[in-house]
Coordinates of N, CA, C and O in Angstrom, one line a residue:
X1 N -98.1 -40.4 -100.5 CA -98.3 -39.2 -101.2 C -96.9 -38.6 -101.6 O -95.8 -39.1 -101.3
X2 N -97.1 -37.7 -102.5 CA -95.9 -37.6 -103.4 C -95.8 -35.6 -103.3 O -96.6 -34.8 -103.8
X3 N -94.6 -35.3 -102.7 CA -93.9 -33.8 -103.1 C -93.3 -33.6 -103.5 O -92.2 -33.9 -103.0
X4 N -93.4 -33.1 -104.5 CA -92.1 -32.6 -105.7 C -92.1 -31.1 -105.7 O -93.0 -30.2 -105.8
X5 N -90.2 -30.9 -105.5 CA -90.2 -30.1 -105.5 C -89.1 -29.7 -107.1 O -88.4 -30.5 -107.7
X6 N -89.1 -28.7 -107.4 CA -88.6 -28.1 -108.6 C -87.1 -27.0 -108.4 O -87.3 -25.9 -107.8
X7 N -86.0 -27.3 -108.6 CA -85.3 -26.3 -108.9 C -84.7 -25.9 -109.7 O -84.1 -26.6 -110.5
X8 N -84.7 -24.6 -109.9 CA -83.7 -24.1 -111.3 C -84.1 -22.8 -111.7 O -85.3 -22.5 -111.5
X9 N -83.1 -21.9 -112.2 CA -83.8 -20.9 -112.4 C -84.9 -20.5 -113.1 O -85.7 -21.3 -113.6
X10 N -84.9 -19.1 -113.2 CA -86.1 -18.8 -114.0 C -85.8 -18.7 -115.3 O -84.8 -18.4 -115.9
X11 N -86.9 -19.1 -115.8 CA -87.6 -19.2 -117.4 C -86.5 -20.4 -117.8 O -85.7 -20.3 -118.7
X12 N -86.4 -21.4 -117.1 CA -85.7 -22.5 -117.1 C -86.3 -24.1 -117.9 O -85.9 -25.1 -118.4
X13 N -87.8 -23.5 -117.4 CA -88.8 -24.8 -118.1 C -89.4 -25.3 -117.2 O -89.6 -26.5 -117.5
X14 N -89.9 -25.1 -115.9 CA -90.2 -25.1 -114.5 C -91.8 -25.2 -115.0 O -92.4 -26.2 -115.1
X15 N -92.2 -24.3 -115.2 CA -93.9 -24.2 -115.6 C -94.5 -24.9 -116.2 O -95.5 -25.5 -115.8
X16 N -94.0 -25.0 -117.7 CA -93.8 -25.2 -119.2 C -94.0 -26.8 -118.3 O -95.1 -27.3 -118.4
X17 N -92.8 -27.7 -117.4 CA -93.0 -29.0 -117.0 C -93.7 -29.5 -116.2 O -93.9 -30.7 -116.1
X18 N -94.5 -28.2 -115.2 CA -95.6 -28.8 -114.4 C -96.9 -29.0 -115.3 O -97.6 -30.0 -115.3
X19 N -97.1 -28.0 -116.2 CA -97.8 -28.0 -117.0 C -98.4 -29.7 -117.6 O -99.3 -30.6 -117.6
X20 N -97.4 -29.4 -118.0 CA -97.3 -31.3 -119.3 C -97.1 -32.0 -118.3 O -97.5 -33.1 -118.7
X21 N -96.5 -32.2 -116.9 CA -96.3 -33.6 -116.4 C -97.4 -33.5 -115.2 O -97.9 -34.6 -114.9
X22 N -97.7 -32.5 -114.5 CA -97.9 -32.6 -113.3 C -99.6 -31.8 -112.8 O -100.2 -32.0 -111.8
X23 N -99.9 -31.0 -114.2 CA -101.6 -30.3 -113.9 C -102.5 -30.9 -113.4 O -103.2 -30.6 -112.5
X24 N -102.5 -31.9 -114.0 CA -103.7 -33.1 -113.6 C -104.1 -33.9 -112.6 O -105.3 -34.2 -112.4
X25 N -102.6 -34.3 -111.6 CA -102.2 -34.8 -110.4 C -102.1 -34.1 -109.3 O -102.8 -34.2 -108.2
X26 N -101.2 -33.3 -109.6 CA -100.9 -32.4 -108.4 C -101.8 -30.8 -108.1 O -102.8 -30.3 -108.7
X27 N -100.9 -30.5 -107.0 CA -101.4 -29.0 -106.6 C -100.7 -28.2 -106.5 O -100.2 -28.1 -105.4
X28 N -100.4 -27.2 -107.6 CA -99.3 -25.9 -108.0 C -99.0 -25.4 -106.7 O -100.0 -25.5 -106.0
X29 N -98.0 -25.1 -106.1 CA -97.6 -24.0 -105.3 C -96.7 -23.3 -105.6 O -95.5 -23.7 -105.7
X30 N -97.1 -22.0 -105.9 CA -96.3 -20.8 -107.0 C -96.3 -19.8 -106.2 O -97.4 -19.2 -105.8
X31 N -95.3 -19.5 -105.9 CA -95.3 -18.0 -105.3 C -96.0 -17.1 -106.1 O -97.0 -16.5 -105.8
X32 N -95.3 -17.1 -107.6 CA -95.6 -15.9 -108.3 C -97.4 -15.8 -108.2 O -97.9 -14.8 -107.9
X33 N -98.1 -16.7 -108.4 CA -99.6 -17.0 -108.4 C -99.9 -16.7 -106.8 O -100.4 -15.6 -106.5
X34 N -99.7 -17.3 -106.0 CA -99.8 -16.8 -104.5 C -99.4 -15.4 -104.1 O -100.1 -14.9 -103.2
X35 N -98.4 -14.8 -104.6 CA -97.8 -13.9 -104.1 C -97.6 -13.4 -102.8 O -97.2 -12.2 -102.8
X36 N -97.7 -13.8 -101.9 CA -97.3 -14.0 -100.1 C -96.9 -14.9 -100.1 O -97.4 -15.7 -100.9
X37 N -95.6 -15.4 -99.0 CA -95.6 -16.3 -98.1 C -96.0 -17.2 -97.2 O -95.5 -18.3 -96.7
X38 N -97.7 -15.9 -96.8 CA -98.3 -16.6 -96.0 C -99.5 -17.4 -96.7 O -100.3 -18.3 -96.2
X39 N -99.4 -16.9 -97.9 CA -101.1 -17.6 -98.6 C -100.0 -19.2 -99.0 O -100.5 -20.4 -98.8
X40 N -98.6 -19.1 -99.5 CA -98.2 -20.5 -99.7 C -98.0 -21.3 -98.9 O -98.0 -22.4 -99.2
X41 N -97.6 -20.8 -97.2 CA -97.8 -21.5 -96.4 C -99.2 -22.0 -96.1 O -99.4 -22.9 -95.3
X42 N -99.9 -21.6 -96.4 CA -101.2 -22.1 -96.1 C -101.9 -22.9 -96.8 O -102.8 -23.6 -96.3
X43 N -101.6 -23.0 -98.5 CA -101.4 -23.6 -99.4 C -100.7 -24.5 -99.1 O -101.5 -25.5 -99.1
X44 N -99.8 -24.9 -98.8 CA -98.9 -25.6 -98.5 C -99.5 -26.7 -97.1 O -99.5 -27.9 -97.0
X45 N -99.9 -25.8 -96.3 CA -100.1 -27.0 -95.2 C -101.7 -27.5 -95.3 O -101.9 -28.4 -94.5
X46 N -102.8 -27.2 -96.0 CA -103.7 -27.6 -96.7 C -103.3 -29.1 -97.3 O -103.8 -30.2 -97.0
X47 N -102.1 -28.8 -98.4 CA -101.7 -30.3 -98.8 C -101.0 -31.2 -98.5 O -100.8 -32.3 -99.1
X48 N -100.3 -30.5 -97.1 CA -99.8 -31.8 -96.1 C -100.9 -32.6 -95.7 O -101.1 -33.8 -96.0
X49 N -101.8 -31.4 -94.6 CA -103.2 -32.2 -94.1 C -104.3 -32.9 -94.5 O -104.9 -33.8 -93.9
X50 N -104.2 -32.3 -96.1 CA -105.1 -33.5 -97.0 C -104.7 -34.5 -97.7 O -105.4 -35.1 -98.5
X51 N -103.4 -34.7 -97.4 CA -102.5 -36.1 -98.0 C -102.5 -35.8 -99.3 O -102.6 -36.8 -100.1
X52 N -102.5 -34.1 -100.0 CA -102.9 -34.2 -101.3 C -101.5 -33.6 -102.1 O -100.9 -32.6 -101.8
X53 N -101.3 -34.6 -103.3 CA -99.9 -34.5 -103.8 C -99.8 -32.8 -104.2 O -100.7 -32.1 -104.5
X54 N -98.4 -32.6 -104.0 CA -97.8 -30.7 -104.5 C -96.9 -31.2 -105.4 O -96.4 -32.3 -105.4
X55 N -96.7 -30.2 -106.1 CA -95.3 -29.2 -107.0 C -95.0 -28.0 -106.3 O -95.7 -27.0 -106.3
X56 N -93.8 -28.0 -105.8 CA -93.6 -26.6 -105.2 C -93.0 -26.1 -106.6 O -91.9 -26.6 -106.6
X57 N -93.3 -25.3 -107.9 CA -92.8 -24.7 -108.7 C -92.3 -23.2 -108.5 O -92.6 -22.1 -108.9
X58 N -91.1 -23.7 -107.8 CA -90.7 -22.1 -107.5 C -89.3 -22.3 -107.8 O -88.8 -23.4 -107.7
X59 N -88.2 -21.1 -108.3 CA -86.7 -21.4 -108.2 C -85.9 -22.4 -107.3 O -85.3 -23.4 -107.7
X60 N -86.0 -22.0 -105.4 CA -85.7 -22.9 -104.7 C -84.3 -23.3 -105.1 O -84.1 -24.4 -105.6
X61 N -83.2 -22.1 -104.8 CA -82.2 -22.5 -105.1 C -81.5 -23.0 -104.3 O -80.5 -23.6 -104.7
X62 N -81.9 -22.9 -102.8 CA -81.1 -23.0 -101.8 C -81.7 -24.2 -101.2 O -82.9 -24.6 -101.3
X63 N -80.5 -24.8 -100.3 CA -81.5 -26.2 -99.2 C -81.9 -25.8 -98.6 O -82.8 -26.6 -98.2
X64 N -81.9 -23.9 -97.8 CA -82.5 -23.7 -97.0 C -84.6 -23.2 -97.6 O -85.6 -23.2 -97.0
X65 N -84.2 -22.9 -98.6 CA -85.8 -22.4 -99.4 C -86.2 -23.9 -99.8 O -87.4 -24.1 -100.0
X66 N -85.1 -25.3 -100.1 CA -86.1 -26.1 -100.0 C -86.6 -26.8 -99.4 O -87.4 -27.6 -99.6
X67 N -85.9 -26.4 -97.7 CA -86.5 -27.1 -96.3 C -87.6 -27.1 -96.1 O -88.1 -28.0 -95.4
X68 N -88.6 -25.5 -96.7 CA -89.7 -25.3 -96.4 C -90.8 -26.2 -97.0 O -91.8 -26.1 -96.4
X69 N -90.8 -27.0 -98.0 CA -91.4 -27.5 -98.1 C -90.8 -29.6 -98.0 O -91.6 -30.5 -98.3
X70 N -89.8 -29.7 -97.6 CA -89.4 -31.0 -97.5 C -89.7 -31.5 -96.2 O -90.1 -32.6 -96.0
X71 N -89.4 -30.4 -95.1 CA -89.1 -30.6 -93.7 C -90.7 -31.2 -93.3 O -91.0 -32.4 -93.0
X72 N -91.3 -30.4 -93.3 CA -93.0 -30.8 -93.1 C -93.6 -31.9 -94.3 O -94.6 -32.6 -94.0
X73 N -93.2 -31.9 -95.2 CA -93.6 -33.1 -96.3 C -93.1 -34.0 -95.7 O -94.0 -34.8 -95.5
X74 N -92.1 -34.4 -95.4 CA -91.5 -35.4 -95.2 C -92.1 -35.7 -93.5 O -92.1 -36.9 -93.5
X75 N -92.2 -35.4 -92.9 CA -93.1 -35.4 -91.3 C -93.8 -36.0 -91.8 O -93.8 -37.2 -91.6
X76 N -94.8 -35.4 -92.7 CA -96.2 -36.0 -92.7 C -96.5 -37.5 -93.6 O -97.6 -38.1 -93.8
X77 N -95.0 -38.0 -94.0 CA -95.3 -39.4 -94.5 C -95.2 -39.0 -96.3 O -95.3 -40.1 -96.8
X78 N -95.0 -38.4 -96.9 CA -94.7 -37.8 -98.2 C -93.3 -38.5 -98.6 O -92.3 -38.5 -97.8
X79 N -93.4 -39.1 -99.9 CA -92.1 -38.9 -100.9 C -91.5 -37.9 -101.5 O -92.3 -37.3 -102.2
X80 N -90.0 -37.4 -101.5 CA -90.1 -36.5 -101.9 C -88.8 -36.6 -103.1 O -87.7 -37.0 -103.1
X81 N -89.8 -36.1 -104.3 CA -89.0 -36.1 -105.2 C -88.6 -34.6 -106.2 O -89.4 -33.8 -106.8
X82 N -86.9 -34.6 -106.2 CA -86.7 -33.1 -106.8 C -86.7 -33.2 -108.2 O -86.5 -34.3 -108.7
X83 N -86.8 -32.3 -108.8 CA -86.5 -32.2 -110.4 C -85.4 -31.1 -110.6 O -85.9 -30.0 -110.7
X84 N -84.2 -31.1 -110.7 CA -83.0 -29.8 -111.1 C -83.6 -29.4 -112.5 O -84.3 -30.4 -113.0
X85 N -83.6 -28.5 -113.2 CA -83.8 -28.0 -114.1 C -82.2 -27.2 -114.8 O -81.8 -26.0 -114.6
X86 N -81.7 -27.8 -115.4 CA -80.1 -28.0 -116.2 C -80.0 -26.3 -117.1 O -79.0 -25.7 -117.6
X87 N -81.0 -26.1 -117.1 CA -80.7 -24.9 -118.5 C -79.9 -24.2 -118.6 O -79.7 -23.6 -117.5
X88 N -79.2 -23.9 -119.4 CA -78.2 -23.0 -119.7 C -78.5 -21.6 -119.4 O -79.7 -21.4 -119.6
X89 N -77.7 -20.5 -118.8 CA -78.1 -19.4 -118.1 C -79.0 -18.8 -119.7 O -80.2 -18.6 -119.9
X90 N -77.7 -18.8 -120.5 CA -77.9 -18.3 -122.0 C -79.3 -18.5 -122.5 O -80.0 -17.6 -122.9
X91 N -79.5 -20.0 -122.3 CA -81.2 -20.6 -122.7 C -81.9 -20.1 -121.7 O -83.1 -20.5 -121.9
X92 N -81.9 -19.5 -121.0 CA -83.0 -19.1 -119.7 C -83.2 -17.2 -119.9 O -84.0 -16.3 -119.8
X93 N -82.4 -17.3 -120.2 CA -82.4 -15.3 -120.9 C -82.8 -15.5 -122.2 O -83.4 -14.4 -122.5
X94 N -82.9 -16.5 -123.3 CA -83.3 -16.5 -124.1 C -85.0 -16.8 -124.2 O -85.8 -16.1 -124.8
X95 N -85.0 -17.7 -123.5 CA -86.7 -17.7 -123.4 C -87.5 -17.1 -122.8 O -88.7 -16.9 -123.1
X96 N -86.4 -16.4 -121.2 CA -87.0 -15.0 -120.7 C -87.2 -13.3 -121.7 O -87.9 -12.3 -121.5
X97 N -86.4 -13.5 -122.5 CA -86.6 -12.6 -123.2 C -87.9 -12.6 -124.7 O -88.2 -11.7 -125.5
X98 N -88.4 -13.9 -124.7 CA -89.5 -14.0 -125.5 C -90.9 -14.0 -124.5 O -92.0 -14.1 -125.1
X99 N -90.9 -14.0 -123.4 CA -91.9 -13.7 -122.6 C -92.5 -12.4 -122.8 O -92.0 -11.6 -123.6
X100 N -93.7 -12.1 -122.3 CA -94.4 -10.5 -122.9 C -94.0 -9.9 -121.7 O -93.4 -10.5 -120.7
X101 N -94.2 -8.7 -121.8 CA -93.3 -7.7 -120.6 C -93.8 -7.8 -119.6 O -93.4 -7.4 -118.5
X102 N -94.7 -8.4 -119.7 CA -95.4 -8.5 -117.8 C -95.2 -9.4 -117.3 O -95.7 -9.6 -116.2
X103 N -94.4 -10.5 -117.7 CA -93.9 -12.2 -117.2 C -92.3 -12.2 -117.1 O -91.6 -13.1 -116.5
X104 N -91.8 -11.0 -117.7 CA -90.5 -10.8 -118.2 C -89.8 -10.7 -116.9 O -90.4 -10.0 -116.0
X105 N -88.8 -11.2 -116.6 CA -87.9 -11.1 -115.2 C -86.8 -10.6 -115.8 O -86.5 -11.0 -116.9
X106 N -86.0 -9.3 -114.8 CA -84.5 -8.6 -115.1 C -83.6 -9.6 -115.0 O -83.3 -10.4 -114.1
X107 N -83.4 -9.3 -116.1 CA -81.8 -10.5 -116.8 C -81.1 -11.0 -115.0 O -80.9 -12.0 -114.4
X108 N -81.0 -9.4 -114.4 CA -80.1 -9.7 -113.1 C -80.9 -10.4 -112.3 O -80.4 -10.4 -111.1
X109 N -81.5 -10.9 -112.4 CA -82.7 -11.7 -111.0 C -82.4 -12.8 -111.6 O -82.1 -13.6 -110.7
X110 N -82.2 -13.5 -112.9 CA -81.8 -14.6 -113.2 C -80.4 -15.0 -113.2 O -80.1 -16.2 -113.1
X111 N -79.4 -14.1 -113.3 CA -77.8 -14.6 -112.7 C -78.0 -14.4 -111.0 O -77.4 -15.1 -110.2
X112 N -78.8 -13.5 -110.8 CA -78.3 -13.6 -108.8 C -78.9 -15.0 -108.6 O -78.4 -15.9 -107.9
X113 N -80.0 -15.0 -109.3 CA -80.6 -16.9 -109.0 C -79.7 -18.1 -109.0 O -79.5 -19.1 -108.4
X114 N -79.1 -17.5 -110.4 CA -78.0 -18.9 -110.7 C -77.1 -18.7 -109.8 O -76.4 -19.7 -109.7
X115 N -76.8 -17.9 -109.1 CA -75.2 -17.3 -108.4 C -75.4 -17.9 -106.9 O -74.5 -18.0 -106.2
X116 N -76.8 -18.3 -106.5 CA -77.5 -18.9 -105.2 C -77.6 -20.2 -105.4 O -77.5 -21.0 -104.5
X117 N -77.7 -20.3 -106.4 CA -78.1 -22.2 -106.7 C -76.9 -22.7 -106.1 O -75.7 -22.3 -106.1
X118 N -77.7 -23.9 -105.2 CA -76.8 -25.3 -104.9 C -77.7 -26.3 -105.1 O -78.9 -26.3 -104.8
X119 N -77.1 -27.2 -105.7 CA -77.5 -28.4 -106.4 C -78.2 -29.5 -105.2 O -77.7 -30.0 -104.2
X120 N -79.4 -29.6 -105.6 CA -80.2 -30.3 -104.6 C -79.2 -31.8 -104.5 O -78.5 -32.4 -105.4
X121 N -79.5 -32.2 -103.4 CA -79.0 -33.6 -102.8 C -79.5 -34.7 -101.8 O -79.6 -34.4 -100.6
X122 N -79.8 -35.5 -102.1 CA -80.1 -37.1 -101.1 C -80.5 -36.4 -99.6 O -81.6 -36.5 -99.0
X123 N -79.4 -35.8 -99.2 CA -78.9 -35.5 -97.8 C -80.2 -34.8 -97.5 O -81.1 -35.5 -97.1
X124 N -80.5 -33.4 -97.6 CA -82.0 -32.8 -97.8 C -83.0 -33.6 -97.5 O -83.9 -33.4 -96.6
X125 N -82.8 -34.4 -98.2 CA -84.4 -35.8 -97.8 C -85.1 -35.5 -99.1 O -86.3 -35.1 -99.2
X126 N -84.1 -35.5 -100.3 CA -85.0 -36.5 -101.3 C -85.3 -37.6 -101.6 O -84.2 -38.1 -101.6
X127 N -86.0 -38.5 -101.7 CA -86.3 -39.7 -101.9 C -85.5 -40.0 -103.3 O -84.6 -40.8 -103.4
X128 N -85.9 -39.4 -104.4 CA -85.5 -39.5 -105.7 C -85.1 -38.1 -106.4 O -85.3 -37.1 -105.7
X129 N -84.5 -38.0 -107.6 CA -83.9 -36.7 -107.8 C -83.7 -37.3 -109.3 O -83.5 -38.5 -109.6
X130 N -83.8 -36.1 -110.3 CA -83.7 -36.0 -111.7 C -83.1 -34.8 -112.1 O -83.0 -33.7 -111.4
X131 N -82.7 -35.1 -113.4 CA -82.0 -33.6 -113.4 C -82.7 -33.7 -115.4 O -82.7 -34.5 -116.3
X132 N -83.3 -32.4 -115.1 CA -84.3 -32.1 -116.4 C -83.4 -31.0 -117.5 O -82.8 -30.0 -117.1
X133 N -83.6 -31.5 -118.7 CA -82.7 -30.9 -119.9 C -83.5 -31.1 -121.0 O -84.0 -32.0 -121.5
X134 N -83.3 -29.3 -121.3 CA -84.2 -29.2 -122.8 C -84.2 -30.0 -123.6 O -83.5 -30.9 -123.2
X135 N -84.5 -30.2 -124.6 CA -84.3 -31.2 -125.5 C -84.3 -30.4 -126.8 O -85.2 -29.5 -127.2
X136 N -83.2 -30.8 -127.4 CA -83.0 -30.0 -128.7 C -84.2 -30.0 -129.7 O -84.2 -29.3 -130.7
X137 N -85.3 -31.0 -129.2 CA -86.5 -31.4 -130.6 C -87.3 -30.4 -129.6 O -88.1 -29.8 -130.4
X138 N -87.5 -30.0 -128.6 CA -88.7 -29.4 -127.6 C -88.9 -30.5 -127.2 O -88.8 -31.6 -127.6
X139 N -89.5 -29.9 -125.9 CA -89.6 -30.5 -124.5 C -88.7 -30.7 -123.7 O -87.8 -29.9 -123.4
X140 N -88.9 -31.8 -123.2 CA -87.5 -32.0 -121.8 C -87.1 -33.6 -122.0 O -87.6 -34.5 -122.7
X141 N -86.0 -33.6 -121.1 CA -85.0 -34.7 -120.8 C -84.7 -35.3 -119.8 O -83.8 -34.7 -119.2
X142 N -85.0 -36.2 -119.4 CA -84.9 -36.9 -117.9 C -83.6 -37.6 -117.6 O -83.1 -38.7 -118.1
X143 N -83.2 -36.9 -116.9 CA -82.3 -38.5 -116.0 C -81.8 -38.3 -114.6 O -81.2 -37.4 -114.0
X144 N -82.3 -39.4 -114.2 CA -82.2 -39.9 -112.9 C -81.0 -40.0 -112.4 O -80.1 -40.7 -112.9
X145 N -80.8 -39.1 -111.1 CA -79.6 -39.2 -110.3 C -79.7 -40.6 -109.6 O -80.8 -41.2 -109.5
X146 N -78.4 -41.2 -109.2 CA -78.5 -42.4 -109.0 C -77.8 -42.2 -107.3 O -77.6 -43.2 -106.6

């Protein structure tokens, strides 16, 4: 079984990439759509117990916000693979600001985000790791940390 987890800030391309890579397979875990902690932990251990693959789609800037879903993924026999999401702060206020006002996040929640980010790492207990970059034509850009 396969957990992927996502980091990067917001309006970074996080959605927009579960969307196109990951709807069909997986099982969203979104705060914003959950909104508690406790409905995503529960969400959450639902798809430990049923061996059924996740996207945690949340910022997850920290090793410690992405323990919560690696530590028990990884117990239960799970691969775990991260996606960094690369965007430029600039590009992330840019596409946050073409959101409609009820999706729209304060400019400041997206620098305190970036100002928390530490770059996910091996050590964590990734299995695999990519680092995702817009692509000047639309869409995204892969490449695999080695």
């Amino acid at each position: 079984m396969q957990a992927v987890i996502f980091v990067g800030i917001q309006a970074s391309g996080k959605s927009t990439f579960f969307r196109e890579r990951f709807a069909d397979s997986h099982v969203r875990i979104n705060l914003d759509m959950l909104r508690t902690r406790h409905r995503e932990e529960l969400l959450l251990r639902a798809c430990i117990d049923g061996q059924q693959r996740f996207v945690a789609d949340n910022t997850n800037p920290t090793i410690e916000e992405r323990s919560r879903y690696i530590t028990p993924a990884k117990r239960a026999g799970f691969r775990i693979t991260g996606y960094f999401f690369s965007a430029p702060i600039a590009e992330a206020l840019r596409r946050n600001a073409t959101r409609n006002a009820a999706q729209r996040i304060p400019d400041v929640a997206i620098r305190g985000t970036r100002n928390r980010l530490v770059l996910p790492s091996f050590a964590e207990g990734f299995d695999e790791l990519f680092y995702v970059l817009p692509s000047p034509t639309g869409g995204f850009l892969l490449d695999e940390v080695r």
